[in-house]
Amino acid sequence: MTARRTKIFAGSKIRELRGRIRKTQQAMAAELGLSASYLNQIENDQRPVPPPLMAKLCTLFGVSEAYFGDSDEIRQMQGLREILGDPLFKSASLRPAELQTAVKGAPALVDRFVTLYRAYRTLAERGASESLHPVAGEGLAAPQVDTAGARVASGSAMDVVGPYDAVGDWVQRERNYFDEIDRAAEDLHEREGFSDGMLSVNLARYLQDHHGIRVVIDNELDSRAMLWRFDKRGRRLLLSDGVPSESSVFWMAQVIGRLGYGKLLDRVVRRSGLSTEDARDLARVGMSNYFAGALLLPYRRFRDATRFRRHDLDQLQRQFGVSFEQVCHRLSTLQRPGEEGIPFYFIKTDIAGNILKGYSATRFNLPRFGGLCSLWNVFRAFATPGELQVQVSRNTDDAVFLNVARTVGHAGVSYFDRPRRVAVVLGCSIAHASELVYAAGLDLSDERTIIPIGPGCRACIRTECRHRAIPASGFQIDAGGEERGVLPYHMVPMDEAPIL
């Protein structure tokens, strides 16, 4: 299957990068061998970026071609579609061309509109909850709290948006790669000579020698629903009994990051622009998790292994002594400038389709206000626990992806245990299929094998999908009476609907 080359309009990103290196438009045009007027047209999206110029821009700014892709525009378009599917906007449906004009002309305004809508949803849900369970003596005037239950000051819409959303947006803006943390963890791994097969012993010894911390198995943690606890006074890291060894190793690596690299992690979080303390605290946890993953799977060694093993997840898991989820998550972070791995997206979801974690280094975008499309192989994975499900899918923008899904987590330890059932999905553009072992045996030239995946029913523009749960935004509904299709109504694009 040959990938179609689409025209790339990247004016705003080129202007942003030019501003970072403090070059005038005329000076940069001369450096690129262009006329100033031609560069001006490119920066104003009047002309696409031709391939030869794209190569020069990547070299000049030290970024990959993927940086100039239209993933941000697609993400914003999808977000607007989802929002306008809310009954609140039932009389304000916009044609696709109007949405695209808004995204191209005022991307910052679109982002603020999405933030405002998130705040509205948060307050609406909170108001509904308080009307059912009013606080005695306070009614609807109860103090504002975020989604984690912590008090927040009244103020901007950003203050109302939950910390998980705010941190998730920040990580996505950084393409799930944090260079300083990544390199620090890699340097530590190489300097100490940690061995892939002896990580548990190596990390326990490092904690003892460098921080005076003993690693102790505590049989009582499990009864208190605790996985680990850091006993500062006793200088002990208490680990729950019976958890997989790869989890214990990850927690040790996380504590090493907090103790030895806390200032670095704080510095990265301070630059995030997150406005609430709850969000910053959550970001610090995320950065210590990032450090742990980078320490267990050092960048260059892991990237080289992925190429050698053609991204065979089970082989990588055994080679590095980590979990299946840790391998998948680390693959989604390999975006070091000049040394990029395949750009993957990574999703972790529960059996109800709630997205627990999600990052994307590709043009693939996650739904922001709804669940996953029911045609995803991740739901088939729940029916076959532990088995890998391979799928080739096409998004509504015609981008084709190869993805794999599998359940993760541990089995119950008793009859009364109720382990959480979750699964992960890892995917990349079909253009990289030859580099993945999972393409073996697939007939990528047969269009019938490609599953049409949508971004969630609100934003999905497919009119004939028999799996649709609710109508999409930007369409008029024709219930009709003379015929019945796969849906009890017809979805008529606004561009085709008669103007009343």
Short mmCIF file of C-alpha atoms in Angstrom, two decimals, residues 154-352:
data_model
loop_
_atom_site.label_atom_id
_atom_site.label_comp_id
_atom_site.label_asym_id
_atom_site.label_seq_id
_atom_site.Cartn_x
_atom_site.Cartn_y
_atom_site.Cartn_z
CA SER A 154 -12.79 30.76 41.49
CA GLY A 155 -11.29 32.36 38.44
CA SER A 156 -10.49 31.45 34.90
CA ALA A 157 -11.94 28.53 32.98
CA MET A 158 -8.52 26.86 33.16
CA ASP A 159 -8.87 26.73 36.95
CA VAL A 160 -12.14 24.79 36.60
CA VAL A 161 -10.83 22.25 34.09
CA GLY A 162 -9.72 19.08 35.86
CA PRO A 163 -6.01 18.55 36.48
CA TYR A 164 -5.95 15.31 34.49
CA ASP A 165 -7.15 17.13 31.38
CA ALA A 166 -4.71 19.99 31.89
CA VAL A 167 -1.72 17.69 32.39
CA GLY A 168 -2.77 15.49 29.48
CA ASP A 169 -2.94 18.50 27.17
CA TRP A 170 0.52 19.64 28.29
CA VAL A 171 2.07 16.20 27.71
CA GLN A 172 0.46 16.04 24.27
CA ARG A 173 1.83 19.48 23.37
CA GLU A 174 5.30 18.16 24.24
CA ARG A 175 4.63 15.08 22.08
CA ASN A 176 5.19 12.93 25.16
CA TYR A 177 8.96 13.52 25.05
CA PHE A 178 10.95 15.37 27.71
CA ASP A 179 14.55 15.61 26.60
CA GLU A 180 16.25 16.65 29.85
CA ILE A 181 14.60 13.89 31.86
CA ASP A 182 15.17 11.30 29.15
CA ARG A 183 18.89 12.03 28.85
CA ALA A 184 19.42 12.18 32.61
CA ALA A 185 17.86 8.74 33.08
CA GLU A 186 19.85 7.30 30.17
CA ASP A 187 23.11 8.74 31.54
CA LEU A 188 22.42 7.19 34.95
CA HIS A 189 21.71 3.78 33.42
CA GLU A 190 24.92 3.80 31.40
CA ARG A 191 27.10 5.31 34.13
CA GLU A 192 26.04 2.73 36.71
CA GLY A 193 26.17 -0.14 34.24
CA PHE A 194 22.72 -1.45 35.12
CA SER A 195 22.04 -4.88 33.62
CA ASP A 196 18.73 -5.66 31.90
CA GLY A 197 18.48 -9.04 33.59
CA MET A 198 19.47 -7.77 37.04
CA LEU A 199 17.53 -4.51 37.31
CA SER A 200 15.82 -5.39 40.58
CA VAL A 201 19.14 -6.11 42.29
CA ASN A 202 20.85 -3.13 40.62
CA LEU A 203 18.22 -0.59 41.63
CA ALA A 204 17.86 -1.91 45.19
CA ARG A 205 21.63 -1.66 45.63
CA TYR A 206 21.68 1.85 44.14
CA LEU A 207 18.97 3.02 46.56
CA GLN A 208 20.95 1.60 49.49
CA ASP A 209 24.36 2.94 48.41
CA HIS A 210 23.33 6.41 47.23
CA HIS A 211 20.27 7.24 49.35
CA GLY A 212 20.46 4.89 52.34
CA ILE A 213 17.08 3.38 51.41
CA ARG A 214 16.33 -0.30 52.05
CA VAL A 215 13.81 -2.11 49.86
CA VAL A 216 11.47 -4.21 52.03
CA ILE A 217 8.51 -6.44 51.17
CA ASP A 218 5.53 -5.57 53.38
CA ASN A 219 2.80 -8.23 53.54
CA GLU A 220 0.28 -5.79 55.05
CA LEU A 221 0.22 -3.29 52.17
CA ASP A 222 -2.04 -5.46 50.04
CA SER A 223 -4.71 -5.61 52.74
CA ARG A 224 -4.77 -1.79 52.75
CA ALA A 225 -5.02 -1.59 48.94
CA MET A 226 -1.51 -0.11 48.79
CA LEU A 227 1.10 -1.03 46.20
CA TRP A 228 4.09 0.71 47.74
CA ARG A 229 4.95 3.27 50.42
CA PHE A 230 8.04 5.33 51.05
CA ASP A 231 8.88 5.38 54.77
CA LYS A 232 11.04 8.51 55.07
CA ARG A 233 11.68 8.16 58.80
CA GLY A 234 12.68 4.52 58.57
CA ARG A 235 14.54 5.04 55.26
CA ARG A 236 12.64 2.17 53.69
CA LEU A 237 10.78 1.59 50.42
CA LEU A 238 7.96 -0.80 51.27
CA LEU A 239 6.68 -2.91 48.38
CA SER A 240 3.52 -4.97 48.35
CA ASP A 241 3.91 -8.74 48.33
CA GLY A 242 2.79 -10.70 45.28
CA VAL A 243 3.04 -7.90 42.69
CA PRO A 244 4.89 -8.61 39.43
CA SER A 245 8.64 -8.00 39.53
CA GLU A 246 8.44 -5.50 36.66
CA SER A 247 6.11 -3.34 38.78
CA SER A 248 8.50 -3.42 41.74
CA VAL A 249 11.39 -2.41 39.49
CA PHE A 250 9.36 0.49 38.10
CA TRP A 251 8.53 1.81 41.58
CA MET A 252 12.19 1.65 42.59
CA ALA A 253 13.15 3.58 39.46
CA GLN A 254 10.46 6.15 40.21
CA VAL A 255 11.75 6.72 43.75
CA ILE A 256 15.30 7.09 42.41
CA GLY A 257 14.00 9.83 40.11
CA ARG A 258 12.23 11.65 42.94
CA LEU A 259 15.17 11.48 45.34
CA GLY A 260 18.06 12.09 42.96
CA TYR A 261 16.50 14.20 40.24
CA GLY A 262 13.72 16.07 42.02
CA LYS A 263 15.06 19.51 41.05
CA LEU A 264 15.15 18.51 37.39
CA LEU A 265 11.59 17.20 37.51
CA ASP A 266 10.40 20.37 39.27
CA ARG A 267 12.11 22.55 36.67
CA VAL A 268 10.30 20.79 33.84
CA VAL A 269 6.95 21.10 35.63
CA ARG A 270 7.49 24.82 36.34
CA ARG A 271 7.88 25.42 32.62
CA SER A 272 4.58 23.65 31.88
CA GLY A 273 2.39 26.67 32.53
CA LEU A 274 -0.07 24.57 34.55
CA SER A 275 -2.14 26.97 36.63
CA THR A 276 -3.25 24.91 39.65
CA GLU A 277 -1.23 23.18 42.35
CA ASP A 278 -3.23 19.97 41.84
CA ALA A 279 -2.22 19.88 38.17
CA ARG A 280 1.43 20.57 39.00
CA ASP A 281 1.44 17.82 41.63
CA LEU A 282 -0.03 15.42 39.11
CA ALA A 283 2.56 16.52 36.54
CA ARG A 284 5.38 15.78 39.02
CA VAL A 285 4.06 12.24 39.39
CA GLY A 286 3.91 11.96 35.62
CA MET A 287 7.49 13.18 35.24
CA SER A 288 8.77 10.74 37.89
CA ASN A 289 6.97 7.97 35.97
CA TYR A 290 8.58 9.24 32.77
CA PHE A 291 12.01 9.13 34.44
CA ALA A 292 11.36 5.56 35.60
CA GLY A 293 10.45 4.41 32.09
CA ALA A 294 13.52 6.11 30.63
CA LEU A 295 15.76 4.53 33.27
CA LEU A 296 14.45 1.00 32.69
CA LEU A 297 14.45 1.43 28.90
CA PRO A 298 17.36 3.80 28.06
CA TYR A 299 16.73 5.66 24.83
CA ARG A 300 19.41 4.52 22.40
CA ARG A 301 19.62 0.92 23.61
CA PHE A 302 15.87 0.54 23.52
CA ARG A 303 15.48 2.25 20.13
CA ASP A 304 18.16 0.00 18.62
CA ALA A 305 16.49 -3.08 20.10
CA THR A 306 13.12 -2.10 18.66
CA ARG A 307 14.63 -1.92 15.18
CA PHE A 308 16.49 -5.22 15.55
CA ARG A 309 13.39 -7.06 16.82
CA ARG A 310 11.03 -5.26 14.39
CA HIS A 311 9.04 -3.92 17.35
CA ASP A 312 8.06 -7.37 18.62
CA LEU A 313 6.54 -6.33 21.95
CA ASP A 314 6.85 -9.73 23.64
CA GLN A 315 10.53 -10.05 22.74
CA LEU A 316 11.26 -6.51 23.93
CA GLN A 317 9.42 -7.23 27.16
CA ARG A 318 11.56 -10.30 27.85
CA GLN A 319 14.82 -8.63 26.81
CA PHE A 320 14.45 -5.69 29.19
CA GLY A 321 12.53 -7.42 31.99
CA VAL A 322 9.64 -4.97 31.98
CA SER A 323 5.89 -5.21 31.46
CA PHE A 324 4.01 -5.22 28.18
CA GLU A 325 2.44 -1.86 29.04
CA GLN A 326 5.83 -0.33 29.89
CA VAL A 327 7.20 -1.35 26.48
CA CYS A 328 4.18 0.12 24.67
CA HIS A 329 4.30 3.37 26.63
CA ARG A 330 8.04 3.78 26.05
CA LEU A 331 7.60 3.30 22.31
CA SER A 332 5.26 6.31 22.28
CA THR A 333 8.05 8.54 23.69
CA LEU A 334 10.85 7.91 21.17
CA GLN A 335 10.86 11.40 19.65
CA ARG A 336 14.38 12.66 20.42
CA PRO A 337 15.25 15.21 17.70
CA GLY A 338 17.52 13.61 15.11
CA GLU A 339 17.14 10.13 16.67
CA GLU A 340 13.40 9.57 16.37
CA GLY A 341 11.83 6.17 16.49
CA ILE A 342 8.56 5.35 14.77
CA PRO A 343 5.90 7.86 15.88
CA PHE A 344 3.33 5.78 17.77
CA TYR A 345 0.12 6.56 19.57
CA PHE A 346 -0.61 4.83 22.88
CA ILE A 347 -3.99 4.38 24.57
CA LYS A 348 -4.95 2.67 27.81
CA THR A 349 -8.66 2.04 28.31
CA ASP A 350 -11.02 0.14 30.57
CA ILE A 351 -13.70 -2.26 29.41
CA ALA A 352 -16.28 0.56 29.26
#
